[in-house]
mmCIF file of N, CA and C in Angstrom:
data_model
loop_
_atom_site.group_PDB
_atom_site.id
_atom_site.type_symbol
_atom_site.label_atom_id
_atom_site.label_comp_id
_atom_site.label_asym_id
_atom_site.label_seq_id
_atom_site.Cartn_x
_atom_site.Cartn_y
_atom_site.Cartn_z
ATOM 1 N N UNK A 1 -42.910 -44.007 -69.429
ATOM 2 C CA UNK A 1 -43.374 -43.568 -68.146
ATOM 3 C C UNK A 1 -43.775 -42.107 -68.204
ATOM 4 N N UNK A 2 -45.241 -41.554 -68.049
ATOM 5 C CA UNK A 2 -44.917 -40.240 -68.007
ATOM 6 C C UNK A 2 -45.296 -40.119 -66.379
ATOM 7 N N UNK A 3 -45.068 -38.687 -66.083
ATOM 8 C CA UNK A 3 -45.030 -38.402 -64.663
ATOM 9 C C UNK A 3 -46.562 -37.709 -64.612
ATOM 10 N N UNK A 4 -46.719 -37.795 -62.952
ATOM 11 C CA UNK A 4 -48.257 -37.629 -62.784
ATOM 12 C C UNK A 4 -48.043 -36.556 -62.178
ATOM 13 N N UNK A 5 -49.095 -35.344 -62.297
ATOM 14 C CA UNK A 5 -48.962 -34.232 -61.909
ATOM 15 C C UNK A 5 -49.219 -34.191 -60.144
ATOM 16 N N UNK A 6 -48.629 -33.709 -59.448
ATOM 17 C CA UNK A 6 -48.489 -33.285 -58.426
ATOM 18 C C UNK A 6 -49.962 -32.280 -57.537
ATOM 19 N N UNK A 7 -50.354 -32.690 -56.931
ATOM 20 C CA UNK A 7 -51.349 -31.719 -56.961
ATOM 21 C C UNK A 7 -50.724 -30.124 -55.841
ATOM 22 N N UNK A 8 -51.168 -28.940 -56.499
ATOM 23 C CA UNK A 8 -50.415 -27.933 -55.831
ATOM 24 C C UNK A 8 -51.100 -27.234 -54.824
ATOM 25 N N UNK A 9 -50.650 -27.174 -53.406
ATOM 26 C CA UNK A 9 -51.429 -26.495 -51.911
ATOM 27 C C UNK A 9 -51.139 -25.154 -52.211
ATOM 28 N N UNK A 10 -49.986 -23.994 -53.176
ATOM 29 C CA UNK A 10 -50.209 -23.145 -53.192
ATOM 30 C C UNK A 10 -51.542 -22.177 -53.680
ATOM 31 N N UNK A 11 -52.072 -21.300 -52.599
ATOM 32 C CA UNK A 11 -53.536 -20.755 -52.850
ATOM 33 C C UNK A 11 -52.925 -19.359 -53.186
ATOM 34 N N UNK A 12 -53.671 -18.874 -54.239
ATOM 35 C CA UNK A 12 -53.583 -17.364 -54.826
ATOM 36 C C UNK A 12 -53.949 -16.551 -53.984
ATOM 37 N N UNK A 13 -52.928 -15.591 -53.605
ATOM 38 C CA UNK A 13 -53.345 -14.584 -52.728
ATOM 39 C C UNK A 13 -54.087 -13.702 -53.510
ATOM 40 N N UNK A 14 -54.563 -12.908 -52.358
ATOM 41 C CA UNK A 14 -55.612 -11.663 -53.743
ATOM 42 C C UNK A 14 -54.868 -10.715 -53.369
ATOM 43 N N UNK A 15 -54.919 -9.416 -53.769
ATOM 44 C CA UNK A 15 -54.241 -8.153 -54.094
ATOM 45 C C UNK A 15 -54.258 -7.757 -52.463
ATOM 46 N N UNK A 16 -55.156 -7.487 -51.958
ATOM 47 C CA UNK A 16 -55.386 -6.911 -50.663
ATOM 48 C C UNK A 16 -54.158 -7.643 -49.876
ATOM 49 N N UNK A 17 -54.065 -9.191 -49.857
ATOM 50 C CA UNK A 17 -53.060 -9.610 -49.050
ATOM 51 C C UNK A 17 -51.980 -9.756 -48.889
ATOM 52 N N UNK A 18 -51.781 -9.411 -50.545
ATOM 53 C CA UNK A 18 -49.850 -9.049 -50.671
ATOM 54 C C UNK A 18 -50.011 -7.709 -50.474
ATOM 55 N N UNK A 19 -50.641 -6.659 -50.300
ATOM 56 C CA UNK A 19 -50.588 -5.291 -49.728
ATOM 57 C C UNK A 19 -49.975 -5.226 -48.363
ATOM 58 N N UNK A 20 -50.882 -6.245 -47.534
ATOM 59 C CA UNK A 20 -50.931 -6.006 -46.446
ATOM 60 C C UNK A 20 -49.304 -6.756 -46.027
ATOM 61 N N UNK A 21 -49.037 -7.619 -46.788
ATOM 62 C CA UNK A 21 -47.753 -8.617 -46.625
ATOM 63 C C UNK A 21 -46.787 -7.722 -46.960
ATOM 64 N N UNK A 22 -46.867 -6.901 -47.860
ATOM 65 C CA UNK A 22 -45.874 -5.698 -48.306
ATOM 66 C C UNK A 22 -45.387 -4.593 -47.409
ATOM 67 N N UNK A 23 -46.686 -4.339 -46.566
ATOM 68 C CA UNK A 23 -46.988 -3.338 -45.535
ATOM 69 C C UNK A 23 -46.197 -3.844 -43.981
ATOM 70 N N UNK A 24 -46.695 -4.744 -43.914
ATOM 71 C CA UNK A 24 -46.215 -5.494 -42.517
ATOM 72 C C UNK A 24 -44.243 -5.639 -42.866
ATOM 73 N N UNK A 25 -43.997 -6.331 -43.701
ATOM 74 C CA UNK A 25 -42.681 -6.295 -44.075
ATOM 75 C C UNK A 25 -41.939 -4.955 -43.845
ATOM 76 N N UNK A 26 -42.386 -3.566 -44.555
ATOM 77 C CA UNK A 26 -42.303 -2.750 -44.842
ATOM 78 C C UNK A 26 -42.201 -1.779 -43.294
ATOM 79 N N UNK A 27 -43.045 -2.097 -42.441
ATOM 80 C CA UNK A 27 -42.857 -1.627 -41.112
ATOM 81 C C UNK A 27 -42.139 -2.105 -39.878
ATOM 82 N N UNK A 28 -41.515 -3.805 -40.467
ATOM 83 C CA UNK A 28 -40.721 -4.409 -39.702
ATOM 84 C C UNK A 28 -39.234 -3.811 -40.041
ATOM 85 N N UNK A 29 -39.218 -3.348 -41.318
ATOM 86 C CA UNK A 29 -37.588 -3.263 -42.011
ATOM 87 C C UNK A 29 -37.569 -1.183 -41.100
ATOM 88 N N UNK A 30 -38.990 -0.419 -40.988
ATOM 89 C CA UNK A 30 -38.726 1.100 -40.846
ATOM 90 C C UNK A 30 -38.718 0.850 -39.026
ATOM 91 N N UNK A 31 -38.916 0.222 -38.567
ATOM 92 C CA UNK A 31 -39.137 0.084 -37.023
ATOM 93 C C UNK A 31 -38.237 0.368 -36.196
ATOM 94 N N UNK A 32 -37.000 0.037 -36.541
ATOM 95 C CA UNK A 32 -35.796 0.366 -35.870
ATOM 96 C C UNK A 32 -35.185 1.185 -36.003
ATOM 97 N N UNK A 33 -34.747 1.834 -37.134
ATOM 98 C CA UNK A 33 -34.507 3.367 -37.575
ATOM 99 C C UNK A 33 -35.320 4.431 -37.012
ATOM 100 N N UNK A 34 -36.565 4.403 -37.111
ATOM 101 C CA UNK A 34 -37.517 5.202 -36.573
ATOM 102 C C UNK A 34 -37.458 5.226 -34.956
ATOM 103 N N UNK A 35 -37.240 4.295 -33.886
ATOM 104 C CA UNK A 35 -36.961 4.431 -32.877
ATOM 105 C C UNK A 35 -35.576 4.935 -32.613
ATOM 106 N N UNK A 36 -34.984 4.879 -33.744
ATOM 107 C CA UNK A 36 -33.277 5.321 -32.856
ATOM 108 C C UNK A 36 -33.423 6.913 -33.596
ATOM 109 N N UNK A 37 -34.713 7.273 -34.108
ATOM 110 C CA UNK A 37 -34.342 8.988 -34.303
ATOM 111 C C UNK A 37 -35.360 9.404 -33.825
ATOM 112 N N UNK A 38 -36.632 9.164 -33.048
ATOM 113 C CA UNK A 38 -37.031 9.212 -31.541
ATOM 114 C C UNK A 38 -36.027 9.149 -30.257
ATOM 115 N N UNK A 39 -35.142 8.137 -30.285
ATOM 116 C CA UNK A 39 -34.544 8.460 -28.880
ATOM 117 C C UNK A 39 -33.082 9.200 -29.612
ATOM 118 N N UNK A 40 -32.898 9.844 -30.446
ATOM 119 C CA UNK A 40 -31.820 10.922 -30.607
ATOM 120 C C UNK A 40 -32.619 12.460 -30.486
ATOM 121 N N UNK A 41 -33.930 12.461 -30.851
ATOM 122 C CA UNK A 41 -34.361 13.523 -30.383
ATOM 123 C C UNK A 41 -34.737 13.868 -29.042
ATOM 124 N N UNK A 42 -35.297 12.575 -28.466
ATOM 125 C CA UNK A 42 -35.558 12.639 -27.171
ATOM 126 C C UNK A 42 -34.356 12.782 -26.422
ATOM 127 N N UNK A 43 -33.498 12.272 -26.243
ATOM 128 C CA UNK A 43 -31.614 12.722 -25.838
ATOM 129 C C UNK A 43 -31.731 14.263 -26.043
ATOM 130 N N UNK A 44 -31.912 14.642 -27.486
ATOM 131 C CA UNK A 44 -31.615 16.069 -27.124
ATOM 132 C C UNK A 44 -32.361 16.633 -26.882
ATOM 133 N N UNK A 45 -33.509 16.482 -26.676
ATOM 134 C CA UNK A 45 -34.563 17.226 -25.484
ATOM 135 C C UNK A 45 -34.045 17.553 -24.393
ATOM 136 N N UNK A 46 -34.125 16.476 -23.482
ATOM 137 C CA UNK A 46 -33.525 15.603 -22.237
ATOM 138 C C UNK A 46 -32.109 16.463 -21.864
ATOM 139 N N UNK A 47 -31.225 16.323 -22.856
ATOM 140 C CA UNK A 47 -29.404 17.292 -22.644
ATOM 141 C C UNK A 47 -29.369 18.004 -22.908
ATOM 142 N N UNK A 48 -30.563 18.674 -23.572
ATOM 143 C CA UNK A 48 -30.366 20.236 -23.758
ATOM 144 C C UNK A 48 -31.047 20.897 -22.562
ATOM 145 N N UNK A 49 -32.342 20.592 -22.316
ATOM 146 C CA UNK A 49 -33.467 21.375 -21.902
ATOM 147 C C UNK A 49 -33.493 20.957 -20.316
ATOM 148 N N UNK A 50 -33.343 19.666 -19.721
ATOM 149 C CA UNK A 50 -33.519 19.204 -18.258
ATOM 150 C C UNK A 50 -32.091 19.281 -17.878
ATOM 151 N N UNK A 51 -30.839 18.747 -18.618
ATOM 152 C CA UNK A 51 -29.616 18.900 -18.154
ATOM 153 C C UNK A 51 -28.669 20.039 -17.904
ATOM 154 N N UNK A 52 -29.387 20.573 -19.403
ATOM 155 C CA UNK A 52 -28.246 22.221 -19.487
ATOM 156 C C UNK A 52 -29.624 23.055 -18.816
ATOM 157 N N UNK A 53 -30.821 23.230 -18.622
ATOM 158 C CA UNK A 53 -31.805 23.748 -18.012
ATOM 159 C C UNK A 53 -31.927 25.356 -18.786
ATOM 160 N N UNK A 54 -32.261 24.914 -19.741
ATOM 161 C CA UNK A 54 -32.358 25.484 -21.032
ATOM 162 C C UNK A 54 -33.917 25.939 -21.345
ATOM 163 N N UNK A 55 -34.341 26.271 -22.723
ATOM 164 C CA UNK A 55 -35.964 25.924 -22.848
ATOM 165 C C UNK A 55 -36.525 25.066 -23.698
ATOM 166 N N UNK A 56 -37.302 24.254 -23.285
ATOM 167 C CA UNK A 56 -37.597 23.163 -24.569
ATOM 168 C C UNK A 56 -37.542 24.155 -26.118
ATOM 169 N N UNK A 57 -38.283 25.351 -26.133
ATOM 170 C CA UNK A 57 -37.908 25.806 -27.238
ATOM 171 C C UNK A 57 -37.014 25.772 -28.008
ATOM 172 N N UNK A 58 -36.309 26.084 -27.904
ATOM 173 C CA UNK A 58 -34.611 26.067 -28.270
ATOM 174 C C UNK A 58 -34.099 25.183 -28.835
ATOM 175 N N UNK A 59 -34.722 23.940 -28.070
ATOM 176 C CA UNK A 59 -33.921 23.056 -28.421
ATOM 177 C C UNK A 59 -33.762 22.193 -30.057
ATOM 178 N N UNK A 60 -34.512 22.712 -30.955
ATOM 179 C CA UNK A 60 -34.538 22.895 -32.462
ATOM 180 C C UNK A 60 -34.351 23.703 -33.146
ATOM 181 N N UNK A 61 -33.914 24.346 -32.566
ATOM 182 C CA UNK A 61 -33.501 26.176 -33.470
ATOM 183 C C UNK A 61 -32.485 25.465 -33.901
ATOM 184 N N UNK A 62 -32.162 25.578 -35.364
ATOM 185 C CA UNK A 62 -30.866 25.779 -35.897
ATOM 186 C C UNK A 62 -29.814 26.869 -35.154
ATOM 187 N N UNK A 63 -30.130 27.472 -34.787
ATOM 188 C CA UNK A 63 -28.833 28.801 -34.636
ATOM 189 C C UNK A 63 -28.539 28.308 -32.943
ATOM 190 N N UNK A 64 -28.839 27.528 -32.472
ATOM 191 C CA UNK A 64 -28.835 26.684 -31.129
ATOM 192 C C UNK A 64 -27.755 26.179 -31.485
ATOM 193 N N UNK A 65 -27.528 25.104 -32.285
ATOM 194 C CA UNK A 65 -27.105 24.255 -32.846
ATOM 195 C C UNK A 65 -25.468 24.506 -33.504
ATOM 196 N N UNK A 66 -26.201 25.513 -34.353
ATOM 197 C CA UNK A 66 -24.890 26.105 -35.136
ATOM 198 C C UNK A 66 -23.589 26.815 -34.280
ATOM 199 N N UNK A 67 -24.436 27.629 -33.259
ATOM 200 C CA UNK A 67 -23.424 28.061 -32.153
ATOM 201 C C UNK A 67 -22.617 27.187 -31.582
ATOM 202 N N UNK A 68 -23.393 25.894 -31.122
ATOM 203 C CA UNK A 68 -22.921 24.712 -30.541
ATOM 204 C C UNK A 68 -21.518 24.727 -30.953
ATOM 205 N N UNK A 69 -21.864 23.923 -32.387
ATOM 206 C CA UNK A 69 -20.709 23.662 -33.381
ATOM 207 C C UNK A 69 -19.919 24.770 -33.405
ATOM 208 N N UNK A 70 -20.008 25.878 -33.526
ATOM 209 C CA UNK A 70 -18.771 26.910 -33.930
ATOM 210 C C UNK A 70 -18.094 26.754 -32.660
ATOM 211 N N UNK A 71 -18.455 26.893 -31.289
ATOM 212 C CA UNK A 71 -17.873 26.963 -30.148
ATOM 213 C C UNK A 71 -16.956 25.568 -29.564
ATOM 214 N N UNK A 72 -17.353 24.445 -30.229
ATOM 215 C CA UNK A 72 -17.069 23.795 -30.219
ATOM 216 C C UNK A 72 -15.242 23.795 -31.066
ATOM 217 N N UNK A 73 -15.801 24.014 -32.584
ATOM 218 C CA UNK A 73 -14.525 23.547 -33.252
ATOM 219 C C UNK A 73 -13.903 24.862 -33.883
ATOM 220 N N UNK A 74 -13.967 26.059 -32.882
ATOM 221 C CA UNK A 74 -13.376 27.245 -33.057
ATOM 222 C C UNK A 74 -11.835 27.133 -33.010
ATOM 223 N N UNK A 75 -11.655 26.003 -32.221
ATOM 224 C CA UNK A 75 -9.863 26.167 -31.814
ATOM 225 C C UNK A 75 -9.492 25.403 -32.963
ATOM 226 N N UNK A 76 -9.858 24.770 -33.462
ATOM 227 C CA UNK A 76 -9.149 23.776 -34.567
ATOM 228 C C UNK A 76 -9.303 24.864 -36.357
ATOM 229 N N UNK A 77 -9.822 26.055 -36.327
ATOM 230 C CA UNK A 77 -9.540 26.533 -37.675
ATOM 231 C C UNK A 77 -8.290 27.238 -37.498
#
């Protein structure tokens, strides 16, 4: 008995379409990360600048920041 070949429906993608399959994948897996450090910056826009009524400037200065923290965990050294 030999066996009869099967005929095969898989079609060869061309280069362009595993790019684009690579790409699409590739922006489904960065999509959610990327929105949750949009709305952590937007938060600290928002709690620094409209809540504490501050200046949007500021609100990326490192030495903003750093003060934060020292004032913060001054009692615990």
């Amino acid at each position: 008995m030999s066996a009869t070949k099967r005929p095969t429906d898989k079609k060869q993608r061309s280069a362009g379409r595993v790019m684009m399959l690579i790409v699409w994948i590739s922006v489904k897996i960065l999509f959610i990360p990327v929105l949750c450090i949009l709305a952590l910056l937007a938060g600290l826009g928002i709690g620094y600048a409209v809540l504490g009524k501050q200046d949007w400037s500021d609100v990326f200065d490192w030495n903003t920041w750093k003060h934060m923290y020292d004032l913060i965990f001054e009692g615990s050294r």
